[in-house]
XYZ file of C-alpha atoms in Angstrom:
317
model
C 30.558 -32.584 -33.985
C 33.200 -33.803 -31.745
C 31.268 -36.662 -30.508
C 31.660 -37.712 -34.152
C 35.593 -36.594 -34.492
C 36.011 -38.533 -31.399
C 34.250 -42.036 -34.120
C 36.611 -40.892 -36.811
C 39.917 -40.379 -34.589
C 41.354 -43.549 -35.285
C 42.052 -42.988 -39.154
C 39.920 -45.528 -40.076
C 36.826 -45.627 -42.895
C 33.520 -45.729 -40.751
C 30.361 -45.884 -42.548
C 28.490 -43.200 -43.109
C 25.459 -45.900 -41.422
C 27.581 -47.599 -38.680
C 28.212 -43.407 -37.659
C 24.287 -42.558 -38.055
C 23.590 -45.750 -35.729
C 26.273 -44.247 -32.880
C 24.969 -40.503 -32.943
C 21.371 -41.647 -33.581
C 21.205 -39.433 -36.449
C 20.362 -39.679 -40.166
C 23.216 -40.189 -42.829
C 22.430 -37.047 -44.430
C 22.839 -35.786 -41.191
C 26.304 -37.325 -40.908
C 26.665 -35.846 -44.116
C 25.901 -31.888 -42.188
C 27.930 -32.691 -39.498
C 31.140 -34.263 -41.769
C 31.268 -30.419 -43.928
C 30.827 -28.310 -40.481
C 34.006 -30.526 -38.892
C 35.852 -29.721 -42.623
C 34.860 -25.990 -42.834
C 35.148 -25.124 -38.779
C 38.132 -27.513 -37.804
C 39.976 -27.415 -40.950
C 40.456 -31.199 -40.994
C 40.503 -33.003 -44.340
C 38.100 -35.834 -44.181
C 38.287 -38.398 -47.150
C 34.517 -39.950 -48.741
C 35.073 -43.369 -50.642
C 31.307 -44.746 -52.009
C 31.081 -47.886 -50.294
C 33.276 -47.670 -47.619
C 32.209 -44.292 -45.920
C 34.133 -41.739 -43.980
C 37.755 -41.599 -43.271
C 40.096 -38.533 -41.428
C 43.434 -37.944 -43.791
C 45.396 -38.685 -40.557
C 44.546 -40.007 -37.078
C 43.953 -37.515 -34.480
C 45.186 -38.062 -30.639
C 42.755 -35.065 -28.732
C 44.258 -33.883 -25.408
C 43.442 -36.578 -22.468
C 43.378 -34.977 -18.914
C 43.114 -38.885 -17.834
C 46.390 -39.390 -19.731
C 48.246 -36.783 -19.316
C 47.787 -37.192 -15.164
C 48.976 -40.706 -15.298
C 52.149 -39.873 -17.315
C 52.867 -36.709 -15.015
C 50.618 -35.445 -12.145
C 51.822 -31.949 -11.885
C 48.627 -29.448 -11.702
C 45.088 -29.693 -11.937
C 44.334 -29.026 -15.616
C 41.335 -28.184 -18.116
C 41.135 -28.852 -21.833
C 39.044 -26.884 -24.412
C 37.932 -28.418 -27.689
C 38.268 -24.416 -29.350
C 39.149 -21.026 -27.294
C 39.895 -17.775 -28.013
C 43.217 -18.361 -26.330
C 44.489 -20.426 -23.509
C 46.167 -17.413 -21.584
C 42.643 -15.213 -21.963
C 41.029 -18.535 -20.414
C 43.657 -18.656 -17.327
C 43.028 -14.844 -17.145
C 39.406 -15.075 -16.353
C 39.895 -18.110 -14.041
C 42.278 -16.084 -11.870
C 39.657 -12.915 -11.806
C 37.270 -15.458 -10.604
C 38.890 -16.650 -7.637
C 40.465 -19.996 -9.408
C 43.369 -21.349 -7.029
C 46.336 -21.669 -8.209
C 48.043 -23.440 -9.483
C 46.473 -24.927 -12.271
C 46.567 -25.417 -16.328
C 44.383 -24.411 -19.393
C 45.105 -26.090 -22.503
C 43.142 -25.788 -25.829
C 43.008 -28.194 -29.034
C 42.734 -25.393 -31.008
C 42.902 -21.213 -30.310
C 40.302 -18.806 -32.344
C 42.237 -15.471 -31.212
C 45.742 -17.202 -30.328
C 48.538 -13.857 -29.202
C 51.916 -13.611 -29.267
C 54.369 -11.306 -27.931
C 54.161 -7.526 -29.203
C 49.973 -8.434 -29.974
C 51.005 -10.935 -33.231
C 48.402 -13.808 -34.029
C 49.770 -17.087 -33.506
C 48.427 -19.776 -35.399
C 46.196 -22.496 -33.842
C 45.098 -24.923 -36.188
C 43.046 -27.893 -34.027
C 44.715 -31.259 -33.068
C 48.177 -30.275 -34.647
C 50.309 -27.710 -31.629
C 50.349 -27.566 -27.929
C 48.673 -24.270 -26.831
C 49.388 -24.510 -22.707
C 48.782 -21.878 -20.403
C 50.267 -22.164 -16.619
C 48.810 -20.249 -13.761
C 51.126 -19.757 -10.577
C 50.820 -17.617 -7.264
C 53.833 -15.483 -6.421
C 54.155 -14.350 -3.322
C 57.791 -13.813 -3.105
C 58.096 -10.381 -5.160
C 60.255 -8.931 -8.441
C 63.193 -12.317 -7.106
C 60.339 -14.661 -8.072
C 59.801 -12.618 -11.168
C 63.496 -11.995 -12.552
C 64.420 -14.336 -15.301
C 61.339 -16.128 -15.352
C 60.322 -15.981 -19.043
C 63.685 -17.420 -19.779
C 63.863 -20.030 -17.200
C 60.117 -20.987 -18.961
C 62.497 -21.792 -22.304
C 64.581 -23.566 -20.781
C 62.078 -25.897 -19.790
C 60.468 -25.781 -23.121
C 64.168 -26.543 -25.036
C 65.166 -29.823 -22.729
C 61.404 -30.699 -23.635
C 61.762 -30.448 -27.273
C 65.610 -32.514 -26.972
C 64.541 -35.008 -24.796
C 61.405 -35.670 -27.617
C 63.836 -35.995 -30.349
C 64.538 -32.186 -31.288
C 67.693 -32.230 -30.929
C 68.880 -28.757 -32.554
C 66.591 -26.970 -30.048
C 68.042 -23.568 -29.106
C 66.786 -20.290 -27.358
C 66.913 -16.782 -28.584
C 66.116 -13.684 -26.355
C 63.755 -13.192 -25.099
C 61.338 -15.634 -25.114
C 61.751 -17.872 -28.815
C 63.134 -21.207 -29.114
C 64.182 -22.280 -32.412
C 65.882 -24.862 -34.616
C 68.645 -23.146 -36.584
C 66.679 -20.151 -37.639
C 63.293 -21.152 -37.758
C 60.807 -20.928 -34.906
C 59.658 -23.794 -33.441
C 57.815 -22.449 -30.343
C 57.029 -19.045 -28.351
C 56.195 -17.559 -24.754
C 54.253 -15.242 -23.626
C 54.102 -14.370 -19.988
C 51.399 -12.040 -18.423
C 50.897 -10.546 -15.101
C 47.957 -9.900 -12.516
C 48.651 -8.285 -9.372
C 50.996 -6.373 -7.457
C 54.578 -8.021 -8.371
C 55.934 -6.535 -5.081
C 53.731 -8.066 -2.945
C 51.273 -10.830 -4.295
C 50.295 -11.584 -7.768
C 49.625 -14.198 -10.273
C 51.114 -15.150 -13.644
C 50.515 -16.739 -16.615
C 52.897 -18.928 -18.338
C 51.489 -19.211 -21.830
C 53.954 -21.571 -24.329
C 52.724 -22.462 -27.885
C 55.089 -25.227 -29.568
C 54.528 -26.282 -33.220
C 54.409 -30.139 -32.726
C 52.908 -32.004 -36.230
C 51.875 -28.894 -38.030
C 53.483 -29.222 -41.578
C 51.826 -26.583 -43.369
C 50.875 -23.088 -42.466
C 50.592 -20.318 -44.937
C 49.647 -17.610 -42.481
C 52.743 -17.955 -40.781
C 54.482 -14.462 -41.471
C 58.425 -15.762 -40.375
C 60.425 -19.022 -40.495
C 59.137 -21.937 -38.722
C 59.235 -25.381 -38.251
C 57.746 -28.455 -35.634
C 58.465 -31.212 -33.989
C 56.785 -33.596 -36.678
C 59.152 -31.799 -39.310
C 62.606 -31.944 -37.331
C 61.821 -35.737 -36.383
C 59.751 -36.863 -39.379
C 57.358 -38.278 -37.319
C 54.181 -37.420 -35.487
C 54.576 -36.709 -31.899
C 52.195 -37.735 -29.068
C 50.698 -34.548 -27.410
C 49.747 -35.636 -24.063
C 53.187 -37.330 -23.756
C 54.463 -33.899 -24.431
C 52.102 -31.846 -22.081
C 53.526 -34.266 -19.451
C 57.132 -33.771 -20.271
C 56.824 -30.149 -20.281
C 55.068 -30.374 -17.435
C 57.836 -31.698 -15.450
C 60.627 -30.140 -16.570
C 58.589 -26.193 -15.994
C 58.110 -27.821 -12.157
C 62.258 -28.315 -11.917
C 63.373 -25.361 -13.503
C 60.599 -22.961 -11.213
C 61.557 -25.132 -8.106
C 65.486 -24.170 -9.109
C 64.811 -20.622 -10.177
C 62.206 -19.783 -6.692
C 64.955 -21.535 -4.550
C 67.926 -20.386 -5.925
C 66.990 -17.456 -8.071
C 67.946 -16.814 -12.043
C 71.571 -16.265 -11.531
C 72.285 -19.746 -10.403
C 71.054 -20.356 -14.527
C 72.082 -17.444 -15.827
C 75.193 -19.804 -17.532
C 73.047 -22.678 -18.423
C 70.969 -20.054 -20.657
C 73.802 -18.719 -22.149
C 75.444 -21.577 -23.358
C 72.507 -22.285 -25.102
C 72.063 -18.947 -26.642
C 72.004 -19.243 -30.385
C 72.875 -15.795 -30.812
C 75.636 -15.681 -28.405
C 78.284 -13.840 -29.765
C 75.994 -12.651 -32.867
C 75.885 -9.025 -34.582
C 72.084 -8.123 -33.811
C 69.681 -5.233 -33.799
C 67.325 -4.241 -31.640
C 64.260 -3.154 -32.057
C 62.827 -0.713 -29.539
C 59.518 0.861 -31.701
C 61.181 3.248 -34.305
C 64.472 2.883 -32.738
C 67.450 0.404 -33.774
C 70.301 -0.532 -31.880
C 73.472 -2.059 -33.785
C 75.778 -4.236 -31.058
C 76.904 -7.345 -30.605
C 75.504 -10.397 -28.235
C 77.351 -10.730 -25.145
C 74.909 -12.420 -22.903
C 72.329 -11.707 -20.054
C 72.669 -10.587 -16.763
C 71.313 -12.004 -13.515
C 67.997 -10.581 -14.081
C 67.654 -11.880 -17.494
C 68.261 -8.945 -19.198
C 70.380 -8.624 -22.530
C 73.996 -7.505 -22.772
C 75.118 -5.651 -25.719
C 78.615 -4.207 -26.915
C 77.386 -1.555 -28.827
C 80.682 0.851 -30.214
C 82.553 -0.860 -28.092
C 80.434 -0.539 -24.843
C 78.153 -2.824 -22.786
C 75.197 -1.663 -22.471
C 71.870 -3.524 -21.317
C 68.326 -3.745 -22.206
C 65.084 -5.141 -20.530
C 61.168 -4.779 -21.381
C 58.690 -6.483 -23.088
C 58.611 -4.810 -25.910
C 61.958 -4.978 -27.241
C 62.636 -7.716 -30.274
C 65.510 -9.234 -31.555
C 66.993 -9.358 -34.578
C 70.319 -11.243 -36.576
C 72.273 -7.844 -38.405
C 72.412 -9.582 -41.679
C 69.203 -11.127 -41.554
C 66.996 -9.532 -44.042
């Protein structure tokens, strides 16, 4: 099947013959093959009689060959379909993988988000990116970290033409009020002595239609109106999380604790929290130097950490 995607990438009508001849398989076999890439991939595959076989829109697959020569960060491996990338870089690490390296995926069969939500993988269309590091330098290495990871992701996402780009706490970045990519960050190890984790970003880049989507969103392809090169992005992305981890290990999170907070959307905003049953009514002040959020609630500060805390506008319904 993906010998044959890899014929029908370029968006152009290939026989249904010239594509037997290159697979060394029948046309009705072609045939087989063209309804398991529509029913299994999801792609949309147009038939004209007399001119053959044609995909709706060119596809660029994931290039490790490409991606190295724009950007040669870490050593990387790319799946054609996974459950997810971060369940992928969690088996690697329990079987001795060095770090550190990067699992990416053209498409995710069991694709998580924070607080166990699915998040949609179609194939071909997002960047589903999971980076494995080593930390040896306890919680300091840890403190922030999810936050310095969107701050890499936003100056990715505005130096590729998103310009409205913005992060909300904890770990969202969005474009106004829609979400236009997510982090989730899991740990192996001791994180006061030696442990590994993952770095797992998903960023919407030419999806334009998703109905299982269950909150506001939007991509790259719909904030630029055009489609947007994957591998160029892995290797942006890829640079910019190398800066902002070399800042945050040598420096630690305070020294961008104010660089996240200017670019706060919700600075400043009426929000609750969410805390399992529990609500909390305050007001956005900020973070503090270990990343945590700063409320005024009645009038107070008060402060909140943990992964399982979500965040939400007051008059948002």
């Amino acid at each position: 099947m993906l010998t044959l995607l890899n014929l029908l990438k370029d968006g152009r009508f290939h026989s249904g013959q010239a594509l037997g001849l290159a697979l060394g398989i029948s046309r009705s076999a072609v045939w087989k093959q063209l309804q398991h890439l529509e029913a299994e991939l999801g792609l949309s595959i147009n038939k004209v009689r007399g001119r053959g076989y044609q995909l709706a829109a060119p596809l660029t697959l994931l290039d490790p060959l490409s991606i190295g020569a724009l950007a040669p960060v870490w050593p990387m491996t790319v799946f054609d379909s996974i459950d997810s990338t971060n369940a992928e870089a969690l088996r690697a690490i329990s079987q001795g993988r060095t770090a550190p390296f990067l699992v990416l995926a053209e498409r995710q069969i069991s694709g998580r988000g924070r607080r166990g939500r699915k998040w949609v993988s179609p194939f071909a269309e997002n960047l589903y990116y999971s980076l494995v590091l080593r930390i040896e330098g306890g919680m300091r290495q840890l403190e922030g970290l999810s936050l310095v990871v969107g701050l890499a992701v936003m100056h990715t996402l505005r130096k590729l033409g998103v310009s409205g780009a913005g992060l909300k706490w904890p770990n969202d970045v969005l474009v106004g009020s829609r979400k236009i990519a997510g982090i989730l960050l899991e740990l192996v190890g001791d994180p006061a002595d030696v442990c590994h984790v993952v770095l797992g970003i998903g960023i919407n880049v030419n999806m334009q239609v998703a109905d299982e989507v269950d909150q506001q969103w939007t991509s790259m392809r719909l904030e630029t109106g055009k489609s947007c090169d994957r591998n160029a992005l892995v290797a942006e992305l890829s640079e910019q999380l190398r800066d902002y981890i070399q800042r945050h290990q040598i420096d630690g999170f305070s020294a961008l604790q104010g660089e996240w907070e200017r670019d706060h959307v919700w600075q400043g905003r009426p929000v609750s929290l969410i805390a399992g049953a529990s609500h909390i009514e305050g007001v956005v002040l900020g973070i503090d130097s270990q990343g945590a959020l700063r409320l005024r609630v009645d009038g107070v500060e008060k402060v909140f950490s943990g992964g399982e805390l979500s965040l939400r506008l007051r008059d948002d319904s």
